[in-house]
Amino acid sequence: MRVKFCLAAAAATLVSAHAAADVTLYGKANVSLQYTDKAGDNETELKSNASRIGVMGSEAIGSGLTAIYRFEYETSIDDGDKDGQTLTQRNIYLGVQSKAGTLMAGKFDTPTKTAQGKIDLFDNLVGDIKNVFAGENRVNNIVQYVTPESVGPFTAKLAYVLDEGGSNGDEDGVSASLAYNADALYVAVAVDQEVDEADVYRLVGAYQLGSVQLGGAYQQATYDNGDDADGFFGSVKWRLDDHWVLKTQYGESSSDFNDQKTLSVGADYVFTKKVKAFTYYTQNDDSINNDGDYLGVGLELKF
Amino acid sequence: MSALLYVLVLLLSAYGLSVQAEGCEPAVDMLESNDAVNRMSECDYSDKGLNGWFKARTENTPEPMHTSQTAVLPPVVDPPVLAAKFELISVGVKSALDLVQARFTLVAQAAEHCDGVAVLSEEAYRQGHQGHTQLIMSFYCR
């Protein structure tokens, strides 16, 4: 009841906030029923796949400057429990935007993570690219500069990650990316230095060929303990018509301590831009006997 | 659990009020793109989904009267016009033909949005994503 009251209060606050400035409320609910066969055990689970709610907005502050903000929280719509809480923090930042670019600070995805663009067709499901790639980090205490839109099809990002006595051995990290996005082609290079105890070099490409989207990535990672992990990733999405989308992706990485592979195939039925039903089959293998097969069907609503 | 049901009911009821400008992907997808911070101002979501629901509630709610007031002040702005004002933004256009098509699309959306007639109150342009021109049209319902 207390949570319900808080949500009602938050909604009321948003109404009054909206009257003062443009605040965009957004989010999505994504839930799937999944059959899991992993390491000899099997079960049927109801999964909430990164369902979230957030607000974003901007406020002109004069002299050609605009303050931008975003507060995004994840909630598990299957059981209401996300790491012991109802809501957990996702991307949260406050920044200042001008013709020279955007300077922002908070907790959010590193340039290397966002450089993947939209090649991960099973993002937030068991077939997520993070199964085989390091560098998929959303980090605390990050300050980032992003080049302005006027640079044209190029977007460069440079971020500094303050460890603040955290898990990275007191070493601050740097993450940077350079992306080119024009019409059908997307290409990005990214690098992490001392982010989440790893150095990462990533190359990403995607091309829209009519109704087919091709995506690929290659990555080299070196962990602080000296282990290396090289990997590649490829995906294909085929829009059959206004409703049906077929998709598949494969990725693998090899390191001194583990070899990992992920294969997914799936189909979406798109009702509208905001609602789709989906089904997927994913096979995740590794060399430490943690193999898993997953079959799921789900529904997603965006708002 | 009741809180989650509350949120779901809220989302589903708001979904029916959604009016999506053509070409603008849902905000949650736009924010997943690599250049999200440069695209935040590209699409106006203020009349869409939950935002439209909140906005409609705010604009249709009469100003509270203070009990100590004895005189009723005349409204500063014509309330029916204020209540129905909304803005539509086109996708980036690359040619004169695209601009005509974009204007037609926005006008058609405005006409569909209003129960009566849609009146154009302002038309503006800006440079959008990748240097393409965006058409911004403000309407009110009458």
Short mmCIF file of C-alpha atoms in Angstrom, two decimals:
data_model
loop_
_atom_site.label_atom_id
_atom_site.label_comp_id
_atom_site.label_asym_id
_atom_site.label_seq_id
_atom_site.Cartn_x
_atom_site.Cartn_y
_atom_site.Cartn_z
CA MET A 1 0.00 0.00 0.00
CA ARG A 2 2.90 2.28 0.83
CA VAL A 3 4.48 1.67 -2.57
CA LYS A 4 1.13 2.31 -4.24
CA PHE A 5 0.85 5.61 -2.44
CA CYS A 6 4.38 6.57 -3.51
CA LEU A 7 3.60 5.78 -7.16
CA ALA A 8 0.40 7.79 -7.02
CA ALA A 9 2.32 10.67 -5.46
CA ALA A 10 5.00 10.38 -8.13
CA ALA A 11 2.36 10.48 -10.86
CA ALA A 12 0.78 13.55 -9.30
CA THR A 13 4.20 15.18 -9.12
CA LEU A 14 4.75 14.45 -12.80
CA VAL A 15 1.48 16.13 -13.67
CA SER A 16 2.47 19.32 -11.92
CA ALA A 17 6.03 19.10 -13.21
CA HIS A 18 4.72 18.77 -16.74
CA ALA A 19 2.86 22.00 -16.36
CA ALA A 20 6.11 23.79 -15.57
CA ALA A 21 8.36 22.22 -18.22
CA ASP A 22 8.29 19.48 -20.84
CA VAL A 23 8.95 16.23 -19.06
CA THR A 24 8.75 13.05 -21.08
CA LEU A 25 7.71 9.94 -19.26
CA TYR A 26 8.73 6.78 -21.07
CA GLY A 27 9.43 3.13 -20.55
CA LYS A 28 8.56 -0.39 -21.50
CA ALA A 29 7.16 -3.56 -20.07
CA ASN A 30 8.72 -6.74 -21.44
CA VAL A 31 7.72 -10.12 -20.05
CA SER A 32 8.28 -13.63 -21.34
CA LEU A 33 7.43 -17.16 -20.38
CA GLN A 34 10.66 -19.13 -20.72
CA TYR A 35 11.54 -22.81 -20.59
CA THR A 36 15.09 -23.15 -19.28
CA ASP A 37 17.30 -26.23 -19.50
CA LYS A 38 20.59 -25.32 -17.85
CA ALA A 39 23.36 -27.51 -16.45
CA GLY A 40 21.06 -30.52 -16.15
CA ASP A 41 18.16 -28.71 -14.48
CA ASN A 42 15.07 -27.47 -16.22
CA GLU A 43 12.21 -25.21 -15.25
CA THR A 44 9.60 -22.86 -16.66
CA GLU A 45 10.05 -19.24 -15.61
CA LEU A 46 8.21 -15.96 -16.00
CA LYS A 47 10.88 -13.39 -16.85
CA SER A 48 10.84 -9.61 -16.80
CA ASN A 49 13.38 -8.48 -19.38
CA ALA A 50 14.73 -5.07 -18.34
CA SER A 51 11.26 -3.56 -17.97
CA ARG A 52 11.76 0.06 -17.07
CA ILE A 53 10.22 3.44 -16.42
CA GLY A 54 11.95 6.77 -16.80
CA VAL A 55 11.65 10.49 -17.25
CA MET A 56 13.74 12.73 -19.46
CA GLY A 57 13.64 16.33 -20.43
CA SER A 58 15.44 19.55 -21.13
CA GLU A 59 15.31 23.12 -19.91
CA ALA A 60 16.78 26.15 -21.69
CA ILE A 61 18.99 28.04 -19.27
CA GLY A 62 20.07 30.95 -21.47
CA SER A 63 23.23 31.84 -23.37
CA GLY A 64 22.52 29.04 -25.82
CA LEU A 65 22.72 26.41 -23.11
CA THR A 66 20.21 23.70 -22.33
CA ALA A 67 20.15 21.51 -19.26
CA ILE A 68 19.23 17.89 -20.05
CA TYR A 69 18.34 15.11 -17.66
CA ARG A 70 17.23 11.50 -17.54
CA PHE A 71 16.18 9.29 -14.64
CA GLU A 72 15.52 5.66 -15.56
CA TYR A 73 14.65 2.78 -13.26
CA GLU A 74 14.20 -0.93 -13.83
CA THR A 75 11.33 -2.85 -12.34
CA SER A 76 10.62 -6.57 -12.49
CA ILE A 77 7.05 -6.98 -13.60
CA ASP A 78 7.15 -10.73 -13.00
CA ASP A 79 7.60 -10.64 -9.22
CA GLY A 80 8.30 -7.01 -8.29
CA ASP A 81 11.72 -7.92 -6.97
CA LYS A 82 14.80 -6.51 -8.69
CA ASP A 83 17.86 -7.21 -6.53
CA GLY A 84 15.69 -6.96 -3.44
CA GLN A 85 14.09 -3.68 -4.47
CA THR A 86 11.04 -2.58 -6.44
CA LEU A 87 13.03 -0.12 -8.55
CA THR A 88 16.74 -0.15 -9.38
CA GLN A 89 18.79 2.55 -11.03
CA ARG A 90 19.58 2.33 -14.75
CA ASN A 91 20.76 5.33 -16.80
CA ILE A 92 20.67 8.52 -14.77
CA TYR A 93 22.34 11.76 -15.71
CA LEU A 94 22.33 15.51 -15.67
CA GLY A 95 24.08 17.48 -18.37
CA VAL A 96 24.51 20.74 -20.19
CA GLN A 97 24.12 20.98 -23.97
CA SER A 98 25.35 23.70 -26.29
CA LYS A 99 26.45 24.08 -29.89
CA ALA A 100 29.83 22.75 -28.77
CA GLY A 101 28.39 19.47 -27.53
CA THR A 102 27.06 17.86 -24.38
CA LEU A 103 28.78 17.48 -21.04
CA MET A 104 26.98 15.07 -18.74
CA ALA A 105 27.57 13.22 -15.49
CA GLY A 106 25.91 10.44 -13.54
CA LYS A 107 25.52 6.69 -13.88
CA PHE A 108 25.06 5.45 -17.43
CA ASP A 109 26.24 3.17 -20.23
CA THR A 110 29.83 3.69 -21.32
CA PRO A 111 30.67 4.80 -24.87
CA THR A 112 31.90 1.27 -25.60
CA LYS A 113 28.57 -0.23 -24.61
CA THR A 114 26.46 2.25 -26.58
CA ALA A 115 28.74 1.81 -29.60
CA GLN A 116 27.03 -1.54 -30.23
CA GLY A 117 24.15 0.46 -31.67
CA LYS A 118 21.28 -1.91 -32.40
CA ILE A 119 23.11 -5.00 -33.63
CA ASP A 120 22.12 -6.99 -30.53
CA LEU A 121 18.75 -8.36 -31.64
CA PHE A 122 18.17 -10.28 -28.39
CA ASP A 123 19.14 -7.43 -26.11
CA ASN A 124 18.11 -7.95 -22.46
CA LEU A 125 17.16 -11.58 -23.14
CA VAL A 126 19.28 -14.66 -22.37
CA GLY A 127 20.93 -14.28 -25.77
CA ASP A 128 22.25 -10.79 -24.95
CA ILE A 129 25.62 -9.84 -26.46
CA LYS A 130 27.04 -9.57 -22.94
CA ASN A 131 27.22 -13.39 -22.87
CA VAL A 132 30.31 -13.21 -25.05
CA PHE A 133 31.56 -9.62 -24.90
CA ALA A 134 33.17 -7.75 -22.02
CA GLY A 135 32.68 -3.99 -21.97
CA GLU A 136 28.89 -4.04 -21.59
CA ASN A 137 29.11 -1.72 -18.63
CA ARG A 138 26.76 0.77 -16.99
CA VAL A 139 29.08 2.49 -14.55
CA ASN A 140 28.81 4.82 -11.58
CA ASN A 141 30.52 8.19 -11.34
CA ILE A 142 31.01 8.79 -15.05
CA VAL A 143 31.57 12.16 -16.74
CA GLN A 144 31.14 12.25 -20.52
CA TYR A 145 31.50 14.64 -23.44
CA VAL A 146 29.50 14.03 -26.64
CA THR A 147 30.08 15.92 -29.86
CA PRO A 148 27.11 17.99 -31.15
CA GLU A 149 24.68 17.05 -33.89
CA SER A 150 26.27 19.68 -36.15
CA VAL A 151 29.27 17.39 -36.66
CA GLY A 152 27.00 15.53 -39.08
CA PRO A 153 27.00 11.77 -39.29
CA PHE A 154 29.88 11.45 -36.82
CA THR A 155 29.39 11.13 -33.06
CA ALA A 156 32.39 11.02 -30.74
CA LYS A 157 32.22 10.33 -27.02
CA LEU A 158 34.88 10.60 -24.37
CA ALA A 159 34.13 9.50 -20.81
CA TYR A 160 36.09 9.45 -17.58
CA VAL A 161 35.07 6.94 -14.92
CA LEU A 162 35.92 7.74 -11.31
CA ASP A 163 36.51 4.57 -9.31
CA GLU A 164 36.09 6.27 -5.92
CA GLY A 165 37.63 3.35 -4.05
CA GLY A 166 35.32 0.90 -5.82
CA SER A 167 35.89 -2.40 -7.56
CA ASN A 168 38.50 -1.25 -10.05
CA GLY A 169 41.45 -1.24 -7.66
CA ASP A 170 41.23 2.51 -7.11
CA GLU A 171 42.08 3.12 -10.76
CA ASP A 172 39.97 5.57 -12.75
CA GLY A 173 38.92 4.46 -16.23
CA VAL A 174 38.48 5.98 -19.66
CA SER A 175 35.98 4.98 -22.33
CA ALA A 176 35.75 6.50 -25.81
CA SER A 177 34.00 5.88 -29.10
CA LEU A 178 33.72 7.28 -32.59
CA ALA A 179 30.67 6.38 -34.68
CA TYR A 180 29.56 7.10 -38.23
CA ASN A 181 25.85 6.83 -38.95
CA ALA A 182 24.40 7.85 -42.30
CA ASP A 183 21.44 6.39 -44.12
CA ALA A 184 21.93 2.64 -44.22
CA LEU A 185 25.44 2.40 -42.78
CA TYR A 186 26.57 2.43 -39.16
CA VAL A 187 30.22 1.97 -38.14
CA ALA A 188 31.79 2.49 -34.72
CA VAL A 189 35.10 1.97 -32.97
CA ALA A 190 35.36 2.06 -29.19
CA VAL A 191 37.96 1.58 -26.51
CA ASP A 192 37.89 1.07 -22.74
CA GLN A 193 40.94 1.57 -20.54
CA GLU A 194 40.64 0.31 -16.95
CA VAL A 195 36.85 0.13 -16.98
CA ASP A 196 35.50 -2.70 -14.80
CA GLU A 197 39.02 -4.17 -14.58
CA ALA A 198 39.43 -4.54 -18.33
CA ASP A 199 40.82 -2.90 -21.44
CA VAL A 200 38.56 -3.37 -24.45
CA TYR A 201 38.90 -2.60 -28.17
CA ARG A 202 35.68 -2.93 -30.16
CA LEU A 203 34.73 -2.55 -33.83
CA VAL A 204 31.03 -2.51 -34.79
CA GLY A 205 29.29 -2.35 -38.17
CA ALA A 206 25.71 -2.50 -39.37
CA TYR A 207 24.13 -2.16 -42.78
CA GLN A 208 20.50 -1.92 -43.85
CA LEU A 209 20.02 -3.75 -47.12
CA GLY A 210 16.37 -3.19 -48.01
CA SER A 211 14.34 -5.16 -45.53
CA VAL A 212 17.42 -6.93 -44.17
CA GLN A 213 19.66 -5.54 -41.42
CA LEU A 214 23.14 -6.99 -41.10
CA GLY A 215 25.24 -6.43 -37.98
CA GLY A 216 28.66 -7.49 -36.80
CA ALA A 217 31.30 -6.77 -34.19
CA TYR A 218 34.84 -7.80 -33.32
CA GLN A 219 36.42 -7.27 -29.95
CA GLN A 220 39.67 -7.76 -28.05
CA ALA A 221 39.69 -7.56 -24.25
CA THR A 222 42.45 -7.79 -21.68
CA TYR A 223 41.61 -8.20 -18.02
CA ASP A 224 43.67 -6.82 -15.17
CA ASN A 225 44.70 -10.36 -14.19
CA GLY A 226 46.35 -10.78 -17.59
CA ASP A 227 43.70 -12.94 -19.26
CA ASP A 228 42.82 -12.09 -22.86
CA ALA A 229 39.44 -12.61 -24.52
CA ASP A 230 38.89 -12.14 -28.26
CA GLY A 231 35.46 -12.47 -29.77
CA PHE A 232 33.18 -11.79 -32.68
CA PHE A 233 29.46 -11.34 -33.11
CA GLY A 234 27.06 -11.31 -36.06
CA SER A 235 23.33 -10.74 -36.47
CA VAL A 236 20.71 -10.70 -39.24
CA LYS A 237 17.23 -9.22 -39.04
CA TRP A 238 14.72 -9.67 -41.85
CA ARG A 239 11.49 -7.69 -41.91
CA LEU A 240 9.11 -9.88 -43.90
CA ASP A 241 6.19 -7.42 -43.95
CA ASP A 242 4.52 -4.85 -41.70
CA HIS A 243 4.10 -7.40 -38.93
CA TRP A 244 6.62 -10.25 -39.09
CA VAL A 245 10.33 -9.95 -38.33
CA LEU A 246 12.74 -12.89 -38.35
CA LYS A 247 16.10 -12.57 -36.60
CA THR A 248 19.14 -14.55 -35.60
CA GLN A 249 22.52 -13.86 -34.07
CA TYR A 250 25.67 -15.72 -33.14
CA GLY A 251 28.66 -14.73 -31.05
CA GLU A 252 31.67 -16.35 -29.49
CA SER A 253 34.71 -15.41 -27.49
CA SER A 254 37.82 -17.33 -26.56
CA SER A 255 39.92 -16.59 -23.52
CA ASP A 256 42.53 -18.26 -21.34
CA PHE A 257 39.90 -19.33 -18.82
CA ASN A 258 36.69 -19.85 -20.78
CA ASP A 259 35.31 -20.23 -24.31
CA GLN A 260 31.78 -18.92 -24.73
CA LYS A 261 29.25 -19.19 -27.54
CA THR A 262 25.74 -17.87 -27.94
CA LEU A 263 23.25 -18.66 -30.71
CA SER A 264 19.73 -17.24 -30.91
CA VAL A 265 16.92 -17.44 -33.42
CA GLY A 266 13.58 -15.72 -33.04
CA ALA A 267 10.59 -14.00 -34.56
CA ASP A 268 8.64 -10.86 -33.68
CA TYR A 269 5.03 -10.14 -34.50
CA VAL A 270 4.71 -6.35 -34.53
CA PHE A 271 1.20 -5.16 -33.69
CA THR A 272 2.15 -1.46 -33.69
CA LYS A 273 5.32 0.58 -33.20
CA LYS A 274 4.82 0.13 -29.49
CA VAL A 275 3.55 -3.40 -29.03
CA LYS A 276 5.00 -6.67 -30.23
CA ALA A 277 4.86 -10.32 -29.37
CA PHE A 278 8.04 -12.34 -29.70
CA THR A 279 9.44 -15.82 -29.48
CA TYR A 280 13.04 -16.99 -29.22
CA TYR A 281 15.32 -19.95 -28.85
CA THR A 282 18.80 -19.42 -27.39
CA GLN A 283 21.69 -21.80 -26.83
CA ASN A 284 24.51 -20.57 -24.62
CA ASP A 285 27.60 -22.78 -24.30
CA ASP A 286 30.86 -22.38 -22.44
CA SER A 287 33.81 -24.53 -21.48
CA ILE A 288 33.09 -24.66 -17.76
CA ASN A 289 29.94 -26.79 -18.09
CA ASN A 290 27.43 -23.99 -17.69
CA ASP A 291 25.55 -24.70 -20.92
CA GLY A 292 21.94 -23.63 -21.30
CA ASP A 293 19.06 -23.94 -23.74
CA TYR A 294 16.19 -21.48 -23.55
CA LEU A 295 12.85 -21.30 -25.34
CA GLY A 296 10.54 -18.37 -24.73
CA VAL A 297 7.51 -16.42 -25.84
CA GLY A 298 6.72 -12.91 -24.67
CA LEU A 299 5.05 -9.56 -25.08
CA GLU A 300 6.50 -6.04 -25.07
CA LEU A 301 4.71 -2.71 -24.68
CA LYS A 302 6.54 0.60 -25.01
CA PHE A 303 5.18 3.95 -23.92
CA MET B 1 1.77 -6.68 -6.28
CA SER B 2 -1.06 -4.14 -6.14
CA ALA B 3 1.43 -1.41 -7.02
CA LEU B 4 2.49 -3.33 -10.11
CA LEU B 5 -1.13 -3.82 -11.17
CA TYR B 6 -1.68 -0.10 -10.67
CA VAL B 7 1.23 0.73 -12.97
CA LEU B 8 0.07 -1.77 -15.62
CA VAL B 9 -3.48 -0.39 -15.61
CA LEU B 10 -2.05 3.12 -15.92
CA LEU B 11 0.11 2.12 -18.87
CA LEU B 12 -2.64 0.30 -20.72
CA SER B 13 -5.13 3.12 -20.24
CA ALA B 14 -2.61 5.67 -21.44
CA TYR B 15 -1.67 3.61 -24.47
CA GLY B 16 -5.09 4.21 -26.00
CA LEU B 17 -4.46 7.96 -25.95
CA SER B 18 -1.22 7.72 -27.83
CA VAL B 19 -0.76 9.80 -30.99
CA GLN B 20 2.63 9.04 -32.51
CA ALA B 21 4.17 11.48 -34.98
CA GLU B 22 5.29 9.60 -38.06
CA GLY B 23 9.00 8.73 -38.04
CA CYS B 24 9.57 9.17 -34.32
CA GLU B 25 10.39 5.87 -32.69
CA PRO B 26 9.23 5.36 -29.11
CA ALA B 27 11.33 7.34 -26.62
CA VAL B 28 12.64 4.18 -24.99
CA ASP B 29 14.08 3.07 -28.36
CA MET B 30 15.47 6.49 -29.22
CA LEU B 31 17.35 6.51 -25.92
CA GLU B 32 19.03 3.21 -26.83
CA SER B 33 20.73 4.80 -29.85
CA ASN B 34 24.37 5.79 -29.75
CA ASP B 35 23.62 9.51 -30.27
CA ALA B 36 20.62 9.68 -27.92
CA VAL B 37 21.60 12.94 -26.22
CA ASN B 38 21.64 14.69 -29.60
CA ARG B 39 18.23 13.27 -30.49
CA MET B 40 16.37 14.07 -27.28
CA SER B 41 14.95 17.27 -28.77
CA GLU B 42 14.20 15.72 -32.16
CA CYS B 43 10.79 14.30 -31.35
CA ASP B 44 8.12 15.85 -29.18
CA TYR B 45 6.61 13.23 -26.90
CA SER B 46 4.57 15.67 -24.84
CA ASP B 47 1.27 14.67 -26.49
CA LYS B 48 1.96 10.95 -26.61
CA GLY B 49 1.14 8.05 -24.35
CA LEU B 50 1.25 8.77 -20.65
CA ASN B 51 2.58 12.26 -21.37
CA GLY B 52 -0.51 13.07 -23.40
CA TRP B 53 -2.68 11.64 -20.64
CA PHE B 54 -0.96 13.77 -17.98
CA LYS B 55 -1.04 16.84 -20.21
CA ALA B 56 -4.73 16.41 -20.95
CA ARG B 57 -5.46 16.06 -17.23
CA THR B 58 -3.42 19.15 -16.42
CA GLU B 59 -4.93 21.31 -19.14
CA ASN B 60 -8.50 20.21 -18.53
CA THR B 61 -8.29 20.76 -14.80
CA PRO B 62 -9.68 24.19 -13.85
CA GLU B 63 -7.51 26.38 -11.67
CA PRO B 64 -8.34 25.85 -7.98
CA MET B 65 -10.37 28.68 -6.41
CA HIS B 66 -9.08 30.06 -3.13
CA THR B 67 -11.89 30.24 -0.57
CA SER B 68 -10.70 33.68 0.58
CA GLN B 69 -11.29 35.17 -2.88
CA THR B 70 -14.50 37.09 -3.29
CA ALA B 71 -14.09 38.33 -6.87
CA VAL B 72 -14.04 36.08 -9.93
CA LEU B 73 -11.29 37.22 -12.31
CA PRO B 74 -11.80 36.91 -16.08
CA PRO B 75 -9.60 34.30 -17.77
CA VAL B 76 -6.45 35.68 -19.38
CA VAL B 77 -6.58 33.24 -22.30
CA ASP B 78 -9.57 31.72 -24.01
CA PRO B 79 -9.80 28.37 -22.17
CA PRO B 80 -11.02 26.22 -25.10
CA VAL B 81 -8.02 27.29 -27.19
CA LEU B 82 -5.52 26.71 -24.38
CA ALA B 83 -6.97 23.31 -23.58
CA ALA B 84 -6.61 21.92 -27.10
CA LYS B 85 -3.27 23.36 -28.21
CA PHE B 86 -0.75 20.76 -29.38
CA GLU B 87 2.41 20.51 -31.46
CA LEU B 88 3.45 18.03 -34.15
CA ILE B 89 6.97 17.57 -35.48
CA SER B 90 7.84 15.91 -38.78
CA VAL B 91 10.71 13.57 -39.51
CA GLY B 92 13.74 15.22 -41.13
CA VAL B 93 12.98 16.14 -44.76
CA LYS B 94 15.53 16.26 -47.54
CA SER B 95 13.64 17.85 -50.43
CA ALA B 96 10.76 20.19 -51.31
CA LEU B 97 8.63 17.16 -52.17
CA ASP B 98 9.37 15.63 -48.75
CA LEU B 99 8.32 18.90 -47.13
CA VAL B 100 4.95 18.89 -48.91
CA GLN B 101 4.47 15.27 -47.87
CA ALA B 102 5.47 16.06 -44.26
CA ARG B 103 3.04 19.00 -44.11
CA PHE B 104 0.22 16.83 -45.45
CA THR B 105 1.00 14.13 -42.86
CA LEU B 106 0.99 16.55 -39.94
CA VAL B 107 -2.19 18.29 -41.09
CA ALA B 108 -3.93 14.93 -41.47
CA GLN B 109 -2.81 13.89 -37.98
CA ALA B 110 -4.03 17.18 -36.53
CA ALA B 111 -7.42 16.84 -38.20
CA GLU B 112 -7.74 13.30 -36.87
CA HIS B 113 -6.71 14.43 -33.38
CA CYS B 114 -9.41 17.12 -33.06
CA ASP B 115 -13.08 16.34 -32.60
CA GLY B 116 -13.98 19.61 -34.37
CA VAL B 117 -11.54 21.39 -36.63
CA ALA B 118 -7.76 21.77 -36.25
CA VAL B 119 -6.53 25.37 -36.57
CA LEU B 120 -2.89 26.04 -37.43
CA SER B 121 -1.49 28.57 -34.96
CA GLU B 122 2.24 28.45 -35.74
CA GLU B 123 4.62 26.90 -38.24
CA ALA B 124 8.36 26.70 -37.72
CA TYR B 125 11.44 24.88 -39.01
CA ARG B 126 14.67 23.64 -37.49
CA GLN B 127 17.68 21.62 -38.48
CA GLY B 128 17.22 18.11 -37.18
CA HIS B 129 19.20 14.90 -37.12
CA GLN B 130 21.92 14.58 -39.80
CA GLY B 131 21.23 18.09 -41.08
CA HIS B 132 17.73 17.36 -42.34
CA THR B 133 15.06 20.03 -41.92
CA GLN B 134 12.20 19.38 -39.50
CA LEU B 135 8.78 20.98 -39.78
CA ILE B 136 7.07 21.99 -36.53
CA MET B 137 3.36 22.79 -36.64
CA SER B 138 1.28 23.97 -33.67
CA PHE B 139 -2.48 23.54 -33.74
CA TYR B 140 -5.44 24.00 -31.49
CA CYS B 141 -8.81 22.31 -31.69
CA ARG B 142 -11.96 24.38 -32.20
#
